[in-house]
Amino acid sequence: YPYWDQISDNIGYNVGFGLQIPIFNNRQTLSNVQRAKVATETAALDQTLKKQTLYFDISKAMADANAAAKSLESSDLSLKAQEASMKDQEKRFNVGTGNLFDLNAARSRFQLAQQNLLIAKYDYLFKRKVIDYYLGLALDIH
């Protein structure tokens, strides 16, 4: 009996199908859903925390800028007062009623007031630029 005849005589036809229904999968699906819910809540809380941090940073920057403006104003008044004091000491020295020590002390206080005013100006400028940054404005630094 030839080989190929044996094969064609003994050929069988099968049709099958399979179906899997997960009845018990160690609660993996439920656990995955719960993990996704927790991740969503964590992301929402993280976003809220970042918003609050940004609000705090902006509030602090505004308070710092206001304080720097007050410092600038008081430094300007101090400079004017020290200038008047120095001029008064110069007049006293020129007429002979003041001494050199008082004149030099008045000049030193005037120079210190000038330095403080310059520091206050740059501090205020810097703090305004921080606010401009938070507002999204261009930082023009000249």
JSON list of C-alpha atoms in Angstrom, two decimals:
[
{"chain": "A", "resi": 1, "resn": "TYR", "atom": "CA", "xyz": [0.00, 0.00, 0.00]},
{"chain": "A", "resi": 2, "resn": "PRO", "atom": "CA", "xyz": [1.70, 3.15, -1.17]},
{"chain": "A", "resi": 3, "resn": "TYR", "atom": "CA", "xyz": [2.59, 5.83, 1.34]},
{"chain": "A", "resi": 4, "resn": "TRP", "atom": "CA", "xyz": [0.73, 8.71, -0.28]},
{"chain": "A", "resi": 5, "resn": "ASP", "atom": "CA", "xyz": [-2.42, 6.65, -0.59]},
{"chain": "A", "resi": 6, "resn": "GLN", "atom": "CA", "xyz": [-2.24, 5.88, 3.11]},
{"chain": "A", "resi": 7, "resn": "ILE", "atom": "CA", "xyz": [-2.02, 9.59, 3.89]},
{"chain": "A", "resi": 8, "resn": "SER", "atom": "CA", "xyz": [-4.95, 10.55, 1.69]},
{"chain": "A", "resi": 9, "resn": "ASP", "atom": "CA", "xyz": [-7.10, 7.68, 3.07]},
{"chain": "A", "resi": 10, "resn": "ASN", "atom": "CA", "xyz": [-6.40, 8.54, 6.68]},
{"chain": "A", "resi": 11, "resn": "ILE", "atom": "CA", "xyz": [-6.77, 12.35, 6.55]},
{"chain": "A", "resi": 12, "resn": "GLY", "atom": "CA", "xyz": [-9.12, 13.67, 9.20]},
{"chain": "A", "resi": 13, "resn": "TYR", "atom": "CA", "xyz": [-10.76, 17.00, 9.55]},
{"chain": "A", "resi": 14, "resn": "ASN", "atom": "CA", "xyz": [-11.07, 18.77, 12.89]},
{"chain": "A", "resi": 15, "resn": "VAL", "atom": "CA", "xyz": [-12.62, 22.02, 13.82]},
{"chain": "A", "resi": 16, "resn": "GLY", "atom": "CA", "xyz": [-12.17, 23.45, 17.31]},
{"chain": "A", "resi": 17, "resn": "PHE", "atom": "CA", "xyz": [-12.43, 26.62, 19.22]},
{"chain": "A", "resi": 18, "resn": "GLY", "atom": "CA", "xyz": [-11.36, 27.77, 22.66]},
{"chain": "A", "resi": 19, "resn": "LEU", "atom": "CA", "xyz": [-12.86, 30.19, 25.10]},
{"chain": "A", "resi": 20, "resn": "GLN", "atom": "CA", "xyz": [-11.28, 31.49, 28.26]},
{"chain": "A", "resi": 21, "resn": "ILE", "atom": "CA", "xyz": [-13.38, 33.19, 30.88]},
{"chain": "A", "resi": 22, "resn": "PRO", "atom": "CA", "xyz": [-11.40, 34.55, 33.79]},
{"chain": "A", "resi": 23, "resn": "ILE", "atom": "CA", "xyz": [-13.44, 33.52, 36.77]},
{"chain": "A", "resi": 24, "resn": "PHE", "atom": "CA", "xyz": [-10.67, 33.79, 39.31]},
{"chain": "A", "resi": 25, "resn": "ASN", "atom": "CA", "xyz": [-7.56, 35.84, 38.49]},
{"chain": "A", "resi": 26, "resn": "ASN", "atom": "CA", "xyz": [-6.41, 36.64, 42.04]},
{"chain": "A", "resi": 27, "resn": "ARG", "atom": "CA", "xyz": [-8.33, 39.95, 41.93]},
{"chain": "A", "resi": 28, "resn": "GLN", "atom": "CA", "xyz": [-5.74, 41.43, 39.61]},
{"chain": "A", "resi": 29, "resn": "THR", "atom": "CA", "xyz": [-8.30, 43.44, 37.66]},
{"chain": "A", "resi": 30, "resn": "LEU", "atom": "CA", "xyz": [-9.81, 44.92, 40.82]},
{"chain": "A", "resi": 31, "resn": "SER", "atom": "CA", "xyz": [-6.36, 45.68, 42.19]},
{"chain": "A", "resi": 32, "resn": "ASN", "atom": "CA", "xyz": [-5.33, 47.36, 38.94]},
{"chain": "A", "resi": 33, "resn": "VAL", "atom": "CA", "xyz": [-8.46, 49.52, 38.96]},
{"chain": "A", "resi": 34, "resn": "GLN", "atom": "CA", "xyz": [-7.86, 50.51, 42.57]},
{"chain": "A", "resi": 35, "resn": "ARG", "atom": "CA", "xyz": [-4.20, 51.33, 41.84]},
{"chain": "A", "resi": 36, "resn": "ALA", "atom": "CA", "xyz": [-5.27, 53.52, 38.93]},
{"chain": "A", "resi": 37, "resn": "LYS", "atom": "CA", "xyz": [-7.75, 55.38, 41.17]},
{"chain": "A", "resi": 38, "resn": "VAL", "atom": "CA", "xyz": [-5.05, 55.95, 43.79]},
{"chain": "A", "resi": 39, "resn": "ALA", "atom": "CA", "xyz": [-2.62, 57.17, 41.11]},
{"chain": "A", "resi": 40, "resn": "THR", "atom": "CA", "xyz": [-5.26, 59.61, 39.83]},
{"chain": "A", "resi": 41, "resn": "GLU", "atom": "CA", "xyz": [-5.90, 60.96, 43.33]},
{"chain": "A", "resi": 42, "resn": "THR", "atom": "CA", "xyz": [-2.16, 61.25, 43.97]},
{"chain": "A", "resi": 43, "resn": "ALA", "atom": "CA", "xyz": [-1.70, 63.21, 40.76]},
{"chain": "A", "resi": 44, "resn": "ALA", "atom": "CA", "xyz": [-4.57, 65.54, 41.71]},
{"chain": "A", "resi": 45, "resn": "LEU", "atom": "CA", "xyz": [-3.10, 66.11, 45.18]},
{"chain": "A", "resi": 46, "resn": "ASP", "atom": "CA", "xyz": [0.33, 66.72, 43.66]},
{"chain": "A", "resi": 47, "resn": "GLN", "atom": "CA", "xyz": [-1.15, 69.31, 41.31]},
{"chain": "A", "resi": 48, "resn": "THR", "atom": "CA", "xyz": [-2.93, 71.02, 44.22]},
{"chain": "A", "resi": 49, "resn": "LEU", "atom": "CA", "xyz": [0.32, 71.07, 46.22]},
{"chain": "A", "resi": 50, "resn": "LYS", "atom": "CA", "xyz": [2.20, 72.60, 43.30]},
{"chain": "A", "resi": 51, "resn": "LYS", "atom": "CA", "xyz": [-0.48, 75.28, 42.89]},
{"chain": "A", "resi": 52, "resn": "GLN", "atom": "CA", "xyz": [-0.32, 76.12, 46.60]},
{"chain": "A", "resi": 53, "resn": "THR", "atom": "CA", "xyz": [3.48, 76.28, 46.48]},
{"chain": "A", "resi": 54, "resn": "LEU", "atom": "CA", "xyz": [3.35, 78.59, 43.48]},
{"chain": "A", "resi": 55, "resn": "TYR", "atom": "CA", "xyz": [0.77, 80.80, 45.23]},
{"chain": "A", "resi": 56, "resn": "PHE", "atom": "CA", "xyz": [3.01, 80.96, 48.31]},
{"chain": "A", "resi": 57, "resn": "ASP", "atom": "CA", "xyz": [6.07, 81.82, 46.19]},
{"chain": "A", "resi": 58, "resn": "ILE", "atom": "CA", "xyz": [4.22, 84.58, 44.36]},
{"chain": "A", "resi": 59, "resn": "SER", "atom": "CA", "xyz": [2.82, 85.99, 47.61]},
{"chain": "A", "resi": 60, "resn": "LYS", "atom": "CA", "xyz": [6.28, 85.97, 49.15]},
{"chain": "A", "resi": 61, "resn": "ALA", "atom": "CA", "xyz": [7.77, 87.67, 46.07]},
{"chain": "A", "resi": 62, "resn": "MET", "atom": "CA", "xyz": [5.13, 90.39, 46.24]},
{"chain": "A", "resi": 63, "resn": "ALA", "atom": "CA", "xyz": [5.70, 90.91, 49.97]},
{"chain": "A", "resi": 64, "resn": "ASP", "atom": "CA", "xyz": [9.47, 91.06, 49.38]},
{"chain": "A", "resi": 65, "resn": "ALA", "atom": "CA", "xyz": [9.02, 93.63, 46.62]},
{"chain": "A", "resi": 66, "resn": "ASN", "atom": "CA", "xyz": [6.79, 95.77, 48.85]},
{"chain": "A", "resi": 67, "resn": "ALA", "atom": "CA", "xyz": [9.35, 95.56, 51.66]},
{"chain": "A", "resi": 68, "resn": "ALA", "atom": "CA", "xyz": [12.13, 96.47, 49.23]},
{"chain": "A", "resi": 69, "resn": "ALA", "atom": "CA", "xyz": [10.10, 99.49, 48.05]},
{"chain": "A", "resi": 70, "resn": "LYS", "atom": "CA", "xyz": [9.69, 100.64, 51.67]},
{"chain": "A", "resi": 71, "resn": "SER", "atom": "CA", "xyz": [13.41, 100.11, 52.27]},
{"chain": "A", "resi": 72, "resn": "LEU", "atom": "CA", "xyz": [14.22, 102.14, 49.15]},
{"chain": "A", "resi": 73, "resn": "GLU", "atom": "CA", "xyz": [11.96, 104.94, 50.33]},
{"chain": "A", "resi": 74, "resn": "SER", "atom": "CA", "xyz": [13.51, 105.00, 53.80]},
{"chain": "A", "resi": 75, "resn": "SER", "atom": "CA", "xyz": [17.04, 104.86, 52.34]},
{"chain": "A", "resi": 76, "resn": "ASP", "atom": "CA", "xyz": [16.21, 107.85, 50.17]},
{"chain": "A", "resi": 77, "resn": "LEU", "atom": "CA", "xyz": [14.92, 109.80, 53.18]},
{"chain": "A", "resi": 78, "resn": "SER", "atom": "CA", "xyz": [18.01, 108.80, 55.16]},
{"chain": "A", "resi": 79, "resn": "LEU", "atom": "CA", "xyz": [20.27, 110.01, 52.36]},
{"chain": "A", "resi": 80, "resn": "LYS", "atom": "CA", "xyz": [18.52, 113.37, 52.28]},
{"chain": "A", "resi": 81, "resn": "ALA", "atom": "CA", "xyz": [18.81, 113.71, 56.06]},
{"chain": "A", "resi": 82, "resn": "GLN", "atom": "CA", "xyz": [22.50, 112.75, 56.05]},
{"chain": "A", "resi": 83, "resn": "GLU", "atom": "CA", "xyz": [23.18, 115.19, 53.22]},
{"chain": "A", "resi": 84, "resn": "ALA", "atom": "CA", "xyz": [21.53, 118.00, 55.18]},
{"chain": "A", "resi": 85, "resn": "SER", "atom": "CA", "xyz": [23.51, 117.00, 58.27]},
{"chain": "A", "resi": 86, "resn": "MET", "atom": "CA", "xyz": [26.77, 116.97, 56.32]},
{"chain": "A", "resi": 87, "resn": "LYS", "atom": "CA", "xyz": [26.06, 120.40, 54.81]},
{"chain": "A", "resi": 88, "resn": "ASP", "atom": "CA", "xyz": [25.25, 121.74, 58.28]},
{"chain": "A", "resi": 89, "resn": "GLN", "atom": "CA", "xyz": [28.55, 120.34, 59.65]},
{"chain": "A", "resi": 90, "resn": "GLU", "atom": "CA", "xyz": [30.44, 121.90, 56.70]},
{"chain": "A", "resi": 91, "resn": "LYS", "atom": "CA", "xyz": [28.88, 125.29, 57.47]},
{"chain": "A", "resi": 92, "resn": "ARG", "atom": "CA", "xyz": [29.81, 124.94, 61.16]},
{"chain": "A", "resi": 93, "resn": "PHE", "atom": "CA", "xyz": [33.35, 123.93, 60.26]},
{"chain": "A", "resi": 94, "resn": "ASN", "atom": "CA", "xyz": [33.71, 126.84, 57.81]},
{"chain": "A", "resi": 95, "resn": "VAL", "atom": "CA", "xyz": [32.63, 129.42, 60.41]},
{"chain": "A", "resi": 96, "resn": "GLY", "atom": "CA", "xyz": [34.83, 127.83, 63.08]},
{"chain": "A", "resi": 97, "resn": "THR", "atom": "CA", "xyz": [32.18, 126.42, 65.45]},
{"chain": "A", "resi": 98, "resn": "GLY", "atom": "CA", "xyz": [32.59, 122.77, 64.35]},
{"chain": "A", "resi": 99, "resn": "ASN", "atom": "CA", "xyz": [35.57, 120.46, 64.43]},
{"chain": "A", "resi": 100, "resn": "LEU", "atom": "CA", "xyz": [37.09, 118.19, 61.81]},
{"chain": "A", "resi": 101, "resn": "PHE", "atom": "CA", "xyz": [36.03, 115.01, 63.62]},
{"chain": "A", "resi": 102, "resn": "ASP", "atom": "CA", "xyz": [32.32, 115.93, 63.42]},
{"chain": "A", "resi": 103, "resn": "LEU", "atom": "CA", "xyz": [32.69, 116.90, 59.76]},
{"chain": "A", "resi": 104, "resn": "ASN", "atom": "CA", "xyz": [34.38, 113.60, 58.87]},
{"chain": "A", "resi": 105, "resn": "ALA", "atom": "CA", "xyz": [31.75, 111.64, 60.82]},
{"chain": "A", "resi": 106, "resn": "ALA", "atom": "CA", "xyz": [28.98, 113.45, 58.91]},
{"chain": "A", "resi": 107, "resn": "ARG", "atom": "CA", "xyz": [30.69, 112.70, 55.59]},
{"chain": "A", "resi": 108, "resn": "SER", "atom": "CA", "xyz": [31.04, 109.01, 56.54]},
{"chain": "A", "resi": 109, "resn": "ARG", "atom": "CA", "xyz": [27.36, 108.79, 57.47]},
{"chain": "A", "resi": 110, "resn": "PHE", "atom": "CA", "xyz": [26.47, 110.47, 54.14]},
{"chain": "A", "resi": 111, "resn": "GLN", "atom": "CA", "xyz": [28.60, 107.96, 52.17]},
{"chain": "A", "resi": 112, "resn": "LEU", "atom": "CA", "xyz": [27.06, 105.08, 54.10]},
{"chain": "A", "resi": 113, "resn": "ALA", "atom": "CA", "xyz": [23.59, 106.43, 53.28]},
{"chain": "A", "resi": 114, "resn": "GLN", "atom": "CA", "xyz": [24.58, 106.58, 49.59]},
{"chain": "A", "resi": 115, "resn": "GLN", "atom": "CA", "xyz": [25.72, 102.96, 49.72]},
{"chain": "A", "resi": 116, "resn": "ASN", "atom": "CA", "xyz": [22.53, 101.88, 51.46]},
{"chain": "A", "resi": 117, "resn": "LEU", "atom": "CA", "xyz": [20.44, 103.67, 48.84]},
{"chain": "A", "resi": 118, "resn": "LEU", "atom": "CA", "xyz": [22.31, 101.94, 46.03]},
{"chain": "A", "resi": 119, "resn": "ILE", "atom": "CA", "xyz": [21.86, 98.54, 47.69]},
{"chain": "A", "resi": 120, "resn": "ALA", "atom": "CA", "xyz": [18.15, 99.24, 48.23]},
{"chain": "A", "resi": 121, "resn": "LYS", "atom": "CA", "xyz": [17.72, 100.23, 44.57]},
{"chain": "A", "resi": 122, "resn": "TYR", "atom": "CA", "xyz": [19.26, 97.02, 43.27]},
{"chain": "A", "resi": 123, "resn": "ASP", "atom": "CA", "xyz": [17.38, 94.92, 45.80]},
{"chain": "A", "resi": 124, "resn": "TYR", "atom": "CA", "xyz": [14.10, 96.48, 44.71]},
{"chain": "A", "resi": 125, "resn": "LEU", "atom": "CA", "xyz": [14.99, 96.04, 41.03]},
{"chain": "A", "resi": 126, "resn": "PHE", "atom": "CA", "xyz": [15.80, 92.37, 41.58]},
{"chain": "A", "resi": 127, "resn": "LYS", "atom": "CA", "xyz": [12.59, 91.71, 43.47]},
{"chain": "A", "resi": 128, "resn": "ARG", "atom": "CA", "xyz": [10.54, 93.43, 40.75]},
{"chain": "A", "resi": 129, "resn": "LYS", "atom": "CA", "xyz": [12.21, 91.17, 38.18]},
{"chain": "A", "resi": 130, "resn": "VAL", "atom": "CA", "xyz": [11.19, 88.13, 40.23]},
{"chain": "A", "resi": 131, "resn": "ILE", "atom": "CA", "xyz": [7.58, 89.29, 40.04]},
{"chain": "A", "resi": 132, "resn": "ASP", "atom": "CA", "xyz": [7.97, 89.92, 36.30]},
{"chain": "A", "resi": 133, "resn": "TYR", "atom": "CA", "xyz": [9.21, 86.34, 35.98]},
{"chain": "A", "resi": 134, "resn": "TYR", "atom": "CA", "xyz": [6.13, 84.98, 37.74]},
{"chain": "A", "resi": 135, "resn": "LEU", "atom": "CA", "xyz": [3.93, 87.16, 35.52]},
{"chain": "A", "resi": 136, "resn": "GLY", "atom": "CA", "xyz": [5.63, 85.73, 32.45]},
{"chain": "A", "resi": 137, "resn": "LEU", "atom": "CA", "xyz": [6.99, 89.08, 31.30]},
{"chain": "A", "resi": 138, "resn": "ALA", "atom": "CA", "xyz": [10.24, 89.38, 29.40]},
{"chain": "A", "resi": 139, "resn": "LEU", "atom": "CA", "xyz": [13.21, 89.90, 31.67]},
{"chain": "A", "resi": 140, "resn": "ASP", "atom": "CA", "xyz": [14.89, 92.92, 30.10]},
{"chain": "A", "resi": 141, "resn": "ILE", "atom": "CA", "xyz": [18.18, 93.27, 31.93]},
{"chain": "A", "resi": 142, "resn": "HIS", "atom": "CA", "xyz": [20.13, 96.31, 30.83]}
]
